[in-house]
Short mmCIF file of C-alpha atoms in Angstrom, two decimals:
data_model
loop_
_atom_site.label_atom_id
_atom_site.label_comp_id
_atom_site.label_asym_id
_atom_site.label_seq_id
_atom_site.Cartn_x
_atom_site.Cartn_y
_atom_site.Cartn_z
CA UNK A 278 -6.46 2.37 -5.71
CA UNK A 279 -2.63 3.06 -6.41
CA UNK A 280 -0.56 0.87 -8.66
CA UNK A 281 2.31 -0.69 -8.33
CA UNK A 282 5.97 0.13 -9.31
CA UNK A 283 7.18 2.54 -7.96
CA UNK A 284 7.58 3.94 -11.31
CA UNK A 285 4.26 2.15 -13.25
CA UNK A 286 0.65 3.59 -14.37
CA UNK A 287 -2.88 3.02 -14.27
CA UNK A 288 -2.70 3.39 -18.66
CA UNK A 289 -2.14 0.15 -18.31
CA UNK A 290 -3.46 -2.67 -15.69
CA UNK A 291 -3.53 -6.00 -15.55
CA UNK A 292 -5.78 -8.85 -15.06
CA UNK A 293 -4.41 -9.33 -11.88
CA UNK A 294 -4.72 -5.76 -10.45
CA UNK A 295 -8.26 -5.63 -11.28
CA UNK A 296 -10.86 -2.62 -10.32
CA UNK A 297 -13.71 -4.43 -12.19
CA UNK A 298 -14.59 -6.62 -9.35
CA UNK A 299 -14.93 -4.30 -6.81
CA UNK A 300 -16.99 -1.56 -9.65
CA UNK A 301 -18.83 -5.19 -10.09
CA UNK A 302 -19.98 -5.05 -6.26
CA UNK A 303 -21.00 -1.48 -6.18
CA UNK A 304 -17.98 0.50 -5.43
CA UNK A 305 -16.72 3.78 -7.41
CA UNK A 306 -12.99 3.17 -8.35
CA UNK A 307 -10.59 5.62 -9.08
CA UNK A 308 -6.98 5.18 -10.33
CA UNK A 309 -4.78 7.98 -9.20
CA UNK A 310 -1.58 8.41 -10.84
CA UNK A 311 0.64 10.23 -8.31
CA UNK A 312 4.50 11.08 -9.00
CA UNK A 313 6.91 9.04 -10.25
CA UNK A 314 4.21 7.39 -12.69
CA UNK A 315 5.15 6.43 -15.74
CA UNK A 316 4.10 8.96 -18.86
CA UNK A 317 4.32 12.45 -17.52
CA UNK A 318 8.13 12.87 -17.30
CA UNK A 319 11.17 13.14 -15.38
CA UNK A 320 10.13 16.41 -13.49
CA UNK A 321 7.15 13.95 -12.04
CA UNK A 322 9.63 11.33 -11.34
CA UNK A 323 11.83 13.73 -9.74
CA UNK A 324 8.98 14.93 -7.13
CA UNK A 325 9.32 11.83 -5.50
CA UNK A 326 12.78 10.42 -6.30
CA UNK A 327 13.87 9.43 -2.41
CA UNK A 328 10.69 11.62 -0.98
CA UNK A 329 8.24 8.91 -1.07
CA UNK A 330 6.41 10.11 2.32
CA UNK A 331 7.52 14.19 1.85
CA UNK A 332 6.83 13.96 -2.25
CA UNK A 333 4.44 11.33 -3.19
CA UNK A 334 2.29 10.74 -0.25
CA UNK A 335 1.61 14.98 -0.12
CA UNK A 336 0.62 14.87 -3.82
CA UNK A 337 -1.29 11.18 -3.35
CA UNK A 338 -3.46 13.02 -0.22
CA UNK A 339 -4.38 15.87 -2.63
CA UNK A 340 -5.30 13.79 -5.77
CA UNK A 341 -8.11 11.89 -3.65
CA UNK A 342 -9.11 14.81 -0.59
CA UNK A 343 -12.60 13.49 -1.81
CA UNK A 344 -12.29 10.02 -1.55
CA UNK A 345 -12.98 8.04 1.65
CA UNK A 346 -11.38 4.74 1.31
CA UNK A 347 -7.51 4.26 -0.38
CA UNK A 348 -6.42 0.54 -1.07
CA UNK A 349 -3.10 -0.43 -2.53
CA UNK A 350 -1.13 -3.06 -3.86
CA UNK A 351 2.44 -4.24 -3.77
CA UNK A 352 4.15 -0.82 -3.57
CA UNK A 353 1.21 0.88 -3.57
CA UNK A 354 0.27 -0.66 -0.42
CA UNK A 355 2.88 2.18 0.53
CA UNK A 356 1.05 4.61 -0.74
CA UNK A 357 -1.70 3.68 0.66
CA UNK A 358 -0.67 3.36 4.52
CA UNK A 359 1.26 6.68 3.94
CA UNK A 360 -1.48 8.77 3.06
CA UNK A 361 -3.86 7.13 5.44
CA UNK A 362 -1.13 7.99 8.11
CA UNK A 363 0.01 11.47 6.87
CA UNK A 364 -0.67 15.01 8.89
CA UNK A 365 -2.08 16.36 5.96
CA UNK A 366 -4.64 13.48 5.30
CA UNK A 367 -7.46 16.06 6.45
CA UNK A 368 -10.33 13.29 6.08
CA UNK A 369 -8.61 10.88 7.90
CA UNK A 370 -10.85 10.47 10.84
CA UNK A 371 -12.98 8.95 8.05
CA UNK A 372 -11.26 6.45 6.70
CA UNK A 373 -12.69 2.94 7.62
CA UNK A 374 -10.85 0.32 5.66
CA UNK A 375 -7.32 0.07 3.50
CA UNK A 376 -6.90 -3.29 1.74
CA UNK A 377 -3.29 -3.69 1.08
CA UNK A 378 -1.67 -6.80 -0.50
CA UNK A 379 1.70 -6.30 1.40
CA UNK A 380 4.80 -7.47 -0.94
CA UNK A 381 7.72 -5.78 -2.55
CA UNK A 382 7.07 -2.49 -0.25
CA UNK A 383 5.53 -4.63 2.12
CA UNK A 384 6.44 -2.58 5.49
CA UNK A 385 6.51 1.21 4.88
CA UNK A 386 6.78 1.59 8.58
CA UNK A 387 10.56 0.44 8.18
CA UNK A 388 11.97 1.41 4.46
CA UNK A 389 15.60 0.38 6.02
CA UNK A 390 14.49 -3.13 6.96
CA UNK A 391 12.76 -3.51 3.50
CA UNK A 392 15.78 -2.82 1.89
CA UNK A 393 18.09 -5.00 3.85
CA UNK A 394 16.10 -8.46 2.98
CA UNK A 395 14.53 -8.00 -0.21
CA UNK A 396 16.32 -9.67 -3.17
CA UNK A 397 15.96 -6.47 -4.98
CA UNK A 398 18.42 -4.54 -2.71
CA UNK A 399 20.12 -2.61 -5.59
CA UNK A 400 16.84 -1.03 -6.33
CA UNK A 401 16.71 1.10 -2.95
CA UNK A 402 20.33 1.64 -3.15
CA UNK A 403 20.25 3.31 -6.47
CA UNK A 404 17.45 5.51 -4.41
CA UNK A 405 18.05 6.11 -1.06
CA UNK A 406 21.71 4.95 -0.88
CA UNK A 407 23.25 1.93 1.30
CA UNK A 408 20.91 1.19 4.39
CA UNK A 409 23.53 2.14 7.22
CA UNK A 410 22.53 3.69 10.57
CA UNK A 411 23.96 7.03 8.84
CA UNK A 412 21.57 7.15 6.42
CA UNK A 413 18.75 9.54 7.58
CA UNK A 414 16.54 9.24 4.22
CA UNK A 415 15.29 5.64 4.75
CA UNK A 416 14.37 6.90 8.43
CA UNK A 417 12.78 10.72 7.02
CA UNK A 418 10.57 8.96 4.41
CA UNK A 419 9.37 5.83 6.82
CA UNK A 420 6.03 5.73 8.11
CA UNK A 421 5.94 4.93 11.55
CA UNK A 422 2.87 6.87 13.74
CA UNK A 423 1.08 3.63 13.23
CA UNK A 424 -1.35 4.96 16.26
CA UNK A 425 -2.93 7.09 13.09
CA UNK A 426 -4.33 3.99 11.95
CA UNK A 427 -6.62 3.53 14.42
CA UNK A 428 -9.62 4.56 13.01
CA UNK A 429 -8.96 2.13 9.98
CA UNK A 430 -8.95 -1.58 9.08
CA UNK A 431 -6.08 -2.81 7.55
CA UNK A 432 -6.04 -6.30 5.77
CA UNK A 433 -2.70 -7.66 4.75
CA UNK A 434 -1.91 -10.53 2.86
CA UNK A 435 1.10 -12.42 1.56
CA UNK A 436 2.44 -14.63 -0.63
CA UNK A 437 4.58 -18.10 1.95
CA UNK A 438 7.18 -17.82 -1.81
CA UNK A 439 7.34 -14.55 -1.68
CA UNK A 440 11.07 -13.72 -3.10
CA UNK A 441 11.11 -9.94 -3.07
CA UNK A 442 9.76 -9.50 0.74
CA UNK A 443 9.93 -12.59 2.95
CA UNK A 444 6.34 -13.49 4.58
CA UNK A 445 7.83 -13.11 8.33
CA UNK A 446 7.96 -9.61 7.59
CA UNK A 447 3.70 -9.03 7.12
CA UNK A 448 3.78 -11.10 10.11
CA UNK A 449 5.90 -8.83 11.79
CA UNK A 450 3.91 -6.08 10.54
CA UNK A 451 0.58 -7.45 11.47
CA UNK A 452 2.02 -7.81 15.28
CA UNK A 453 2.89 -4.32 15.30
CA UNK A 454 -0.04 -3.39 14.23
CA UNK A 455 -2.08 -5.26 16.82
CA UNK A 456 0.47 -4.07 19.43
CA UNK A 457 -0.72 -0.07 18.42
CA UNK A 458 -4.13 -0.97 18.70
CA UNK A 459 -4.85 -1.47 14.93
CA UNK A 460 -7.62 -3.08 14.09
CA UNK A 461 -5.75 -5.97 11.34
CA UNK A 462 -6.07 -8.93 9.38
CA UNK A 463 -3.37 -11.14 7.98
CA UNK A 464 -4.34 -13.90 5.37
CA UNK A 465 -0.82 -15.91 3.71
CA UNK A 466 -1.50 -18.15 0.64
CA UNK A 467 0.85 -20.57 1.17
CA UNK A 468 0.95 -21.87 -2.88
CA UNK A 469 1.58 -17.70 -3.76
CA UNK A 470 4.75 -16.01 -4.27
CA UNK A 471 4.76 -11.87 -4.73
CA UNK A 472 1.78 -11.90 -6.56
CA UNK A 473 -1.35 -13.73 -6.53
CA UNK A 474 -0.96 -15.98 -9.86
CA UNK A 475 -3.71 -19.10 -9.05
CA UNK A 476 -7.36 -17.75 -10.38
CA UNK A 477 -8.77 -19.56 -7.18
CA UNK A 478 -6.49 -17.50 -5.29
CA UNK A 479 -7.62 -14.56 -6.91
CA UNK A 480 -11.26 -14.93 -6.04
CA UNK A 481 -10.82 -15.80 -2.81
CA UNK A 482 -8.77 -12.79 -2.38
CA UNK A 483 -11.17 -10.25 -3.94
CA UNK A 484 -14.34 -12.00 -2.22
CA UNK A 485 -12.31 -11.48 1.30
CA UNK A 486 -11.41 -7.70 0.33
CA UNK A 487 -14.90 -6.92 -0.75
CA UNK A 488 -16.57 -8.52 1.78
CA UNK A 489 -14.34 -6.53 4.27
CA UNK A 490 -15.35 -3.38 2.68
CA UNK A 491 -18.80 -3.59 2.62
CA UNK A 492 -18.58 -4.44 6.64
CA UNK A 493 -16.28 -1.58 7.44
CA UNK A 494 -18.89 1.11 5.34
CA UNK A 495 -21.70 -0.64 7.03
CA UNK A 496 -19.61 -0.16 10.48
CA UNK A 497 -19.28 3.51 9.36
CA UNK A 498 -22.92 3.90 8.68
CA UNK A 499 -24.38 2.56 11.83
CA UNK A 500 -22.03 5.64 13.69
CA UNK A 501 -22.98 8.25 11.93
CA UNK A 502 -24.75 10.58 13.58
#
């Protein structure tokens, strides 16, 4: 699981970004901290400073070679779909699910679009610059071989208040998905803004994810060989 930020850490999570519930139904959780987390410096920072895809999803891939399954949140949903999706993601072809609770970096296939709606626009200009059709960094770092996905679920959801990323754009995302062939799920609480902040919400959320999961490694199972 990847936090979110960009620039945050696993040192410190909070009730909301939970792994408990999923160690709670069986799973082995582990909390990566790949560049530009917070607490090992500015040369860190710098490996990924405008090379989200060519800096942090390389040193992401390596920090979990081992691990099957990558979920995200908020901008680590990024992380998450651009490791899944990245040439050197060597044990891709085994990846069967990627939760990802799509919100401030809620559409990694576009980083240009992101930046032109979300209320936090100064952000990605301090970054990458002013989103113009000159600008070939939000294009380089965007992750857009969606077909890579195939061989993985992806569940999004979405807060209807969101402020940061409107909720057309998961829908968007969810019909391009479908359109490559993903198999997708979209769930929108319609009483949520960026996060989920209603404790019914949350279990709901959780039960869905987990519930997903346990499918998907079932799926896998049955195909092995």
């Amino acid at each position: 699981m990847y936090h979110g930020g960009p620039c945050k850490t696993w040192a410190d999570w909070s009730w909301r970004w939970n792994p408990w519930p999923f160690v709670q139904a069986g799973f082995a959780v582990v909390l990566p901290d790949p560049p530009m987390s917070l607490g090992y410096g500015d040369r860190v920072i710098d490996v990924g400073w405008r090379r989200w895809r060519t800096g942090i999803a390389k040193y992401a891939a390596r920090q979990v070679e081992m691990i099957r399954d990558a979920a995200g949140f908020s901008h680590n949903l990024w992380f998450s779909w651009a490791v899944a999706s990245a040439d050197i993601w060597r044990w891709r072809q085994r990846c069967s699910l990627i939760p990802i609770w799509s919100s401030l970096m809620a559409a990694p296939a576009d980083l240009e679009q992101v930046a032109l709606i979300s209320d936090v626009a100064w952000q990605w200009v301090r970054e990458y610059g002013v989103p113009t059709p000159l600008n070939a960094d939000y294009r380089r770092e965007s992750v857009c071989d969606l077909d890579k996905l195939k061989n993985c679920k992806v569940l999004l959801s979405h807060g209807f208040n969101d402020d940061l990323v409107p909720v057309s754009h998961a829908v968007g995302l969810y019909g391009r998905l479908k359109f490559y062939g993903v198999d997708t799920a979209l769930a929108i609480f319609q009483d949520e803004g960026h996060s989920l902040t209603r404790v019914s919400n949350q279990k709901d959320w959780f039960r869905w994810v987990i519930e997903e999961m346990a499918n998907a490694i079932q799926a896998t199972d049955r195909s092995a060989p």
